[in-house]
Short mmCIF file of C-alpha atoms in Angstrom, two decimals:
data_model
loop_
_atom_site.label_atom_id
_atom_site.label_comp_id
_atom_site.label_asym_id
_atom_site.label_seq_id
_atom_site.Cartn_x
_atom_site.Cartn_y
_atom_site.Cartn_z
CA UNK B 940 95.90 74.27 81.35
CA UNK B 941 99.13 76.11 82.10
CA UNK B 942 97.84 79.45 80.78
CA UNK B 943 100.76 81.71 79.87
CA UNK B 944 104.26 80.41 80.60
CA UNK B 945 107.52 82.32 80.44
CA UNK B 946 111.15 81.22 80.50
CA UNK B 947 113.49 81.93 82.11
CA UNK B 948 112.21 83.21 85.46
CA UNK B 949 115.44 85.06 86.23
CA UNK B 950 118.38 86.16 84.12
CA UNK B 951 121.52 88.21 84.67
CA UNK B 952 123.30 89.61 81.62
CA UNK B 953 126.34 91.75 81.04
CA UNK B 954 126.02 94.89 78.94
CA UNK B 955 126.16 93.97 75.28
CA UNK B 956 125.05 90.37 75.66
CA UNK B 957 121.99 89.10 73.84
CA UNK B 958 119.17 86.87 74.95
CA UNK B 959 115.67 85.73 74.04
CA UNK B 960 112.75 85.61 76.45
CA UNK B 961 110.29 82.87 75.60
CA UNK B 962 106.52 82.97 76.02
CA UNK B 963 103.86 80.39 75.23
CA UNK B 964 100.10 80.22 75.80
CA UNK B 965 97.78 77.24 75.60
CA UNK B 966 94.45 79.09 75.50
CA UNK B 967 94.28 79.32 71.70
CA UNK B 968 94.43 83.11 71.96
CA UNK B 969 95.02 85.16 68.84
CA UNK B 970 96.78 88.15 70.39
CA UNK B 971 99.94 88.27 72.46
CA UNK B 972 101.86 91.06 74.17
CA UNK B 973 105.15 91.88 75.85
CA UNK B 974 105.26 94.39 78.72
CA UNK B 975 107.95 95.65 81.02
CA UNK B 976 107.41 96.81 84.59
CA UNK B 977 109.77 99.21 86.30
CA UNK B 978 109.63 100.38 89.93
CA UNK B 979 107.03 103.10 90.47
CA UNK B 980 105.63 102.71 86.98
CA UNK B 981 102.83 100.77 85.46
CA UNK B 982 103.28 98.07 82.87
CA UNK B 983 104.39 99.50 79.54
CA UNK B 984 103.77 97.76 76.25
CA UNK B 985 106.90 96.86 74.27
CA UNK B 986 105.46 94.94 71.31
CA UNK B 987 102.28 93.12 70.51
CA UNK B 988 101.06 90.60 67.98
CA UNK B 989 97.43 90.88 66.92
CA UNK B 990 97.49 87.46 65.27
CA UNK B 991 99.91 84.86 64.02
CA UNK B 992 102.25 86.41 61.47
CA UNK B 993 101.85 90.03 62.58
CA UNK B 994 103.76 92.14 65.08
CA UNK B 995 103.60 95.84 65.95
CA UNK B 996 105.44 98.28 68.17
CA UNK B 997 104.03 99.39 71.47
CA UNK B 998 105.02 102.28 73.67
CA UNK B 999 108.68 101.35 74.35
CA UNK B 1000 110.02 99.15 71.49
CA UNK B 1001 113.57 100.48 71.20
CA UNK B 1002 116.26 97.86 71.86
CA UNK B 1003 113.89 94.92 71.39
CA UNK B 1004 112.75 92.60 68.62
CA UNK B 1005 109.96 90.05 68.64
CA UNK B 1006 108.95 86.93 66.76
CA UNK B 1007 105.50 85.38 66.65
CA UNK B 1008 106.73 81.88 65.95
CA UNK B 1009 103.25 80.35 65.73
CA UNK B 1010 99.90 80.91 67.38
CA UNK B 1011 101.19 79.68 70.75
CA UNK B 1012 104.60 81.32 71.00
CA UNK B 1013 105.80 84.92 71.10
CA UNK B 1014 109.45 85.63 71.87
CA UNK B 1015 111.22 88.84 72.85
CA UNK B 1016 114.85 89.35 71.92
CA UNK B 1017 117.40 91.77 73.33
CA UNK B 1018 120.21 92.02 70.76
CA UNK B 1019 122.61 94.08 72.86
CA UNK B 1020 121.45 94.40 76.46
CA UNK B 1021 121.81 97.70 78.30
CA UNK B 1022 121.44 98.47 82.03
CA UNK B 1023 118.29 100.48 81.18
CA UNK B 1024 116.67 97.19 80.18
CA UNK B 1025 116.87 95.89 83.74
CA UNK B 1026 113.21 95.22 84.47
CA UNK B 1027 110.54 92.60 84.99
CA UNK B 1028 109.11 91.41 81.69
CA UNK B 1029 105.58 90.09 81.38
CA UNK B 1030 104.05 88.26 78.46
CA UNK B 1031 100.26 88.33 78.06
CA UNK B 1032 97.64 86.98 75.70
CA UNK B 1033 94.02 87.71 74.85
CA UNK B 1034 91.34 86.15 72.67
CA UNK B 1035 91.60 88.93 70.13
CA UNK B 1036 93.24 92.31 69.80
CA UNK B 1037 90.42 94.42 71.18
CA UNK B 1038 89.38 91.97 73.88
CA UNK B 1039 89.40 93.60 77.24
CA UNK B 1040 90.87 90.87 79.39
CA UNK B 1041 94.50 89.91 79.08
CA UNK B 1042 96.06 86.88 80.76
CA UNK B 1043 99.58 87.34 82.06
CA UNK B 1044 102.52 85.04 82.57
CA UNK B 1045 104.52 85.01 85.85
CA UNK B 1046 107.23 87.31 84.53
CA UNK B 1047 110.98 87.23 83.88
CA UNK B 1048 113.23 89.29 86.14
CA UNK B 1049 116.14 90.54 84.06
CA UNK B 1050 119.20 92.30 85.42
CA UNK B 1051 121.74 93.86 83.08
CA UNK B 1052 125.08 94.69 84.70
CA UNK E 1294 103.37 112.42 82.04
CA UNK E 1295 101.39 109.51 83.47
CA UNK E 1296 97.89 109.27 82.03
CA UNK E 1297 96.76 106.89 84.78
CA UNK E 1298 97.72 107.71 88.33
CA UNK E 1299 97.45 105.82 91.57
CA UNK E 1300 98.63 108.32 94.12
CA UNK E 1301 98.75 105.98 97.09
CA UNK E 1302 101.72 103.58 96.76
CA UNK E 1303 100.46 101.58 99.72
CA UNK E 1304 97.41 101.07 101.92
CA UNK E 1305 96.89 99.10 105.12
CA UNK E 1306 93.45 97.96 106.24
CA UNK E 1307 92.17 95.79 109.07
CA UNK E 1308 90.59 92.48 108.14
CA UNK E 1309 86.82 92.80 107.77
CA UNK E 1310 86.92 96.52 107.02
CA UNK E 1311 86.51 98.23 103.66
CA UNK E 1312 89.50 98.79 101.36
CA UNK E 1313 89.23 101.70 98.94
CA UNK E 1314 91.81 101.97 96.18
CA UNK E 1315 91.80 105.08 94.03
CA UNK E 1316 92.78 105.82 90.45
CA UNK E 1317 92.79 109.07 88.49
CA UNK E 1318 93.21 109.53 84.76
CA UNK E 1319 93.85 112.48 82.52
CA UNK E 1320 92.57 111.37 79.11
CA UNK E 1321 88.82 111.89 78.81
CA UNK E 1322 88.78 109.64 75.74
CA UNK E 1323 89.42 106.51 77.82
CA UNK E 1324 86.31 104.38 77.55
CA UNK E 1325 87.09 101.20 79.45
CA UNK E 1326 88.76 100.65 82.79
CA UNK E 1327 90.08 97.55 84.49
CA UNK E 1328 91.59 96.52 87.79
CA UNK E 1329 94.28 93.86 87.97
CA UNK E 1330 95.62 92.19 91.08
CA UNK E 1331 99.19 90.97 91.40
CA UNK E 1332 100.76 88.67 93.96
CA UNK E 1333 104.57 88.52 94.36
CA UNK E 1334 106.34 86.41 91.73
CA UNK E 1335 103.13 86.08 89.70
CA UNK E 1336 101.69 87.93 86.74
CA UNK E 1337 98.76 90.32 87.13
CA UNK E 1338 95.31 88.72 87.06
CA UNK E 1339 92.14 90.43 85.92
CA UNK E 1340 89.80 91.42 88.75
CA UNK E 1341 86.96 93.64 87.54
CA UNK E 1342 86.22 96.15 84.80
CA UNK E 1343 83.84 98.96 83.97
CA UNK E 1344 82.74 100.60 80.76
CA UNK E 1345 82.55 104.38 80.56
CA UNK E 1346 78.79 104.16 80.01
CA UNK E 1347 78.35 102.85 83.56
CA UNK E 1348 79.15 104.36 86.93
CA UNK E 1349 79.25 101.17 88.98
CA UNK E 1350 80.05 97.50 88.53
CA UNK E 1351 79.87 94.86 91.23
CA UNK E 1352 81.33 91.39 91.47
CA UNK E 1353 81.01 89.76 94.86
CA UNK E 1354 83.13 91.64 97.38
CA UNK E 1355 84.54 93.92 94.68
CA UNK E 1356 82.85 97.06 93.38
CA UNK E 1357 84.31 99.59 90.97
CA UNK E 1358 82.92 103.11 90.82
CA UNK E 1359 83.53 105.50 87.95
CA UNK E 1360 83.15 109.28 88.14
CA UNK E 1361 83.72 110.52 84.59
CA UNK E 1362 83.39 114.21 85.41
CA UNK E 1363 86.18 113.89 87.98
CA UNK E 1364 88.14 111.39 85.85
CA UNK E 1365 88.31 109.18 88.88
CA UNK E 1366 87.62 105.55 89.63
CA UNK E 1367 87.82 103.56 92.80
CA UNK E 1368 87.85 99.90 93.78
CA UNK E 1369 86.02 98.93 96.97
CA UNK E 1370 86.69 95.61 98.66
CA UNK E 1371 84.19 94.67 101.34
CA UNK E 1372 84.95 92.91 103.60
CA UNK E 1373 88.71 92.87 103.19
CA UNK E 1374 90.47 89.56 103.74
CA UNK E 1375 94.17 88.76 104.29
CA UNK E 1376 94.22 87.00 100.90
CA UNK E 1377 93.43 90.35 99.29
CA UNK E 1378 96.92 91.56 100.20
CA UNK E 1379 98.51 92.26 96.80
CA UNK E 1380 99.41 95.05 94.41
CA UNK E 1381 96.41 96.46 92.54
CA UNK E 1382 96.82 98.06 89.12
CA UNK E 1383 94.31 100.32 87.50
CA UNK E 1384 94.32 100.27 83.67
CA UNK E 1385 92.51 102.28 81.01
CA UNK E 1386 91.85 101.73 77.35
CA UNK E 1387 90.86 103.73 74.29
CA UNK E 1388 88.28 101.94 72.20
CA UNK E 1389 89.86 102.76 68.88
CA UNK E 1390 93.34 101.97 70.12
CA UNK E 1391 92.28 98.70 71.62
CA UNK E 1392 95.55 96.84 71.80
CA UNK E 1393 97.07 99.17 74.32
CA UNK E 1394 96.13 99.47 77.93
CA UNK E 1395 97.63 102.28 79.96
CA UNK E 1396 98.49 101.03 83.43
CA UNK E 1397 98.86 102.96 86.65
CA UNK E 1398 101.88 102.35 88.91
CA UNK E 1399 99.93 100.20 91.37
CA UNK E 1400 98.89 100.35 95.03
CA UNK E 1401 100.13 97.76 97.50
CA UNK E 1402 97.27 96.69 99.78
CA UNK E 1403 98.03 94.99 103.09
CA UNK E 1404 95.10 93.49 104.97
CA UNK E 1405 96.04 92.97 108.58
CA UNK E 1406 94.51 90.06 110.52
#
């Protein structure tokens, strides 16, 4: 059981470049989430997917898009990266939307120059 | 304005002693609280939680106390061990907005041998 996996672990982009962060879970969870963590701040929710086929905006969705490809996979796309998107990105999953415990991936450290 | 605050960015404790990590919140509608632990280069992992209908929850060496009137919760670790050295995040949830946890900025605990 790998739990929640994320690729890549590190990425450096130039302003304006695009990229997709990949996330997969093998726990048969219905709900998946993308967070970002910035220094001195808690994790902030970017987008979430309550179940396969649905996605919704979280607290800080601007500049991002997501795709719930199937029950296992939830990707986060930056169409035109900006320095303000330099952050550590965490994917998480939970059994269902209102379940209290979320399981997190190891994170992707993204730097936008 | 941060709804969940952890005012101590860091804390150092001697091995075997008690560690007390504090968390304050501003929204009296929060009804569920969680603590997550995070090691470097890993995602946060769930540690312990408490519902707003309780004032204490224990799990082995970890106890969470909730004081609703003061909008304050604390995590006690007794006895502290070097392996407890990590960043601890407090998180809060609204029952009818269940997909979104509000995280505090974290406290880095160092347990000294």
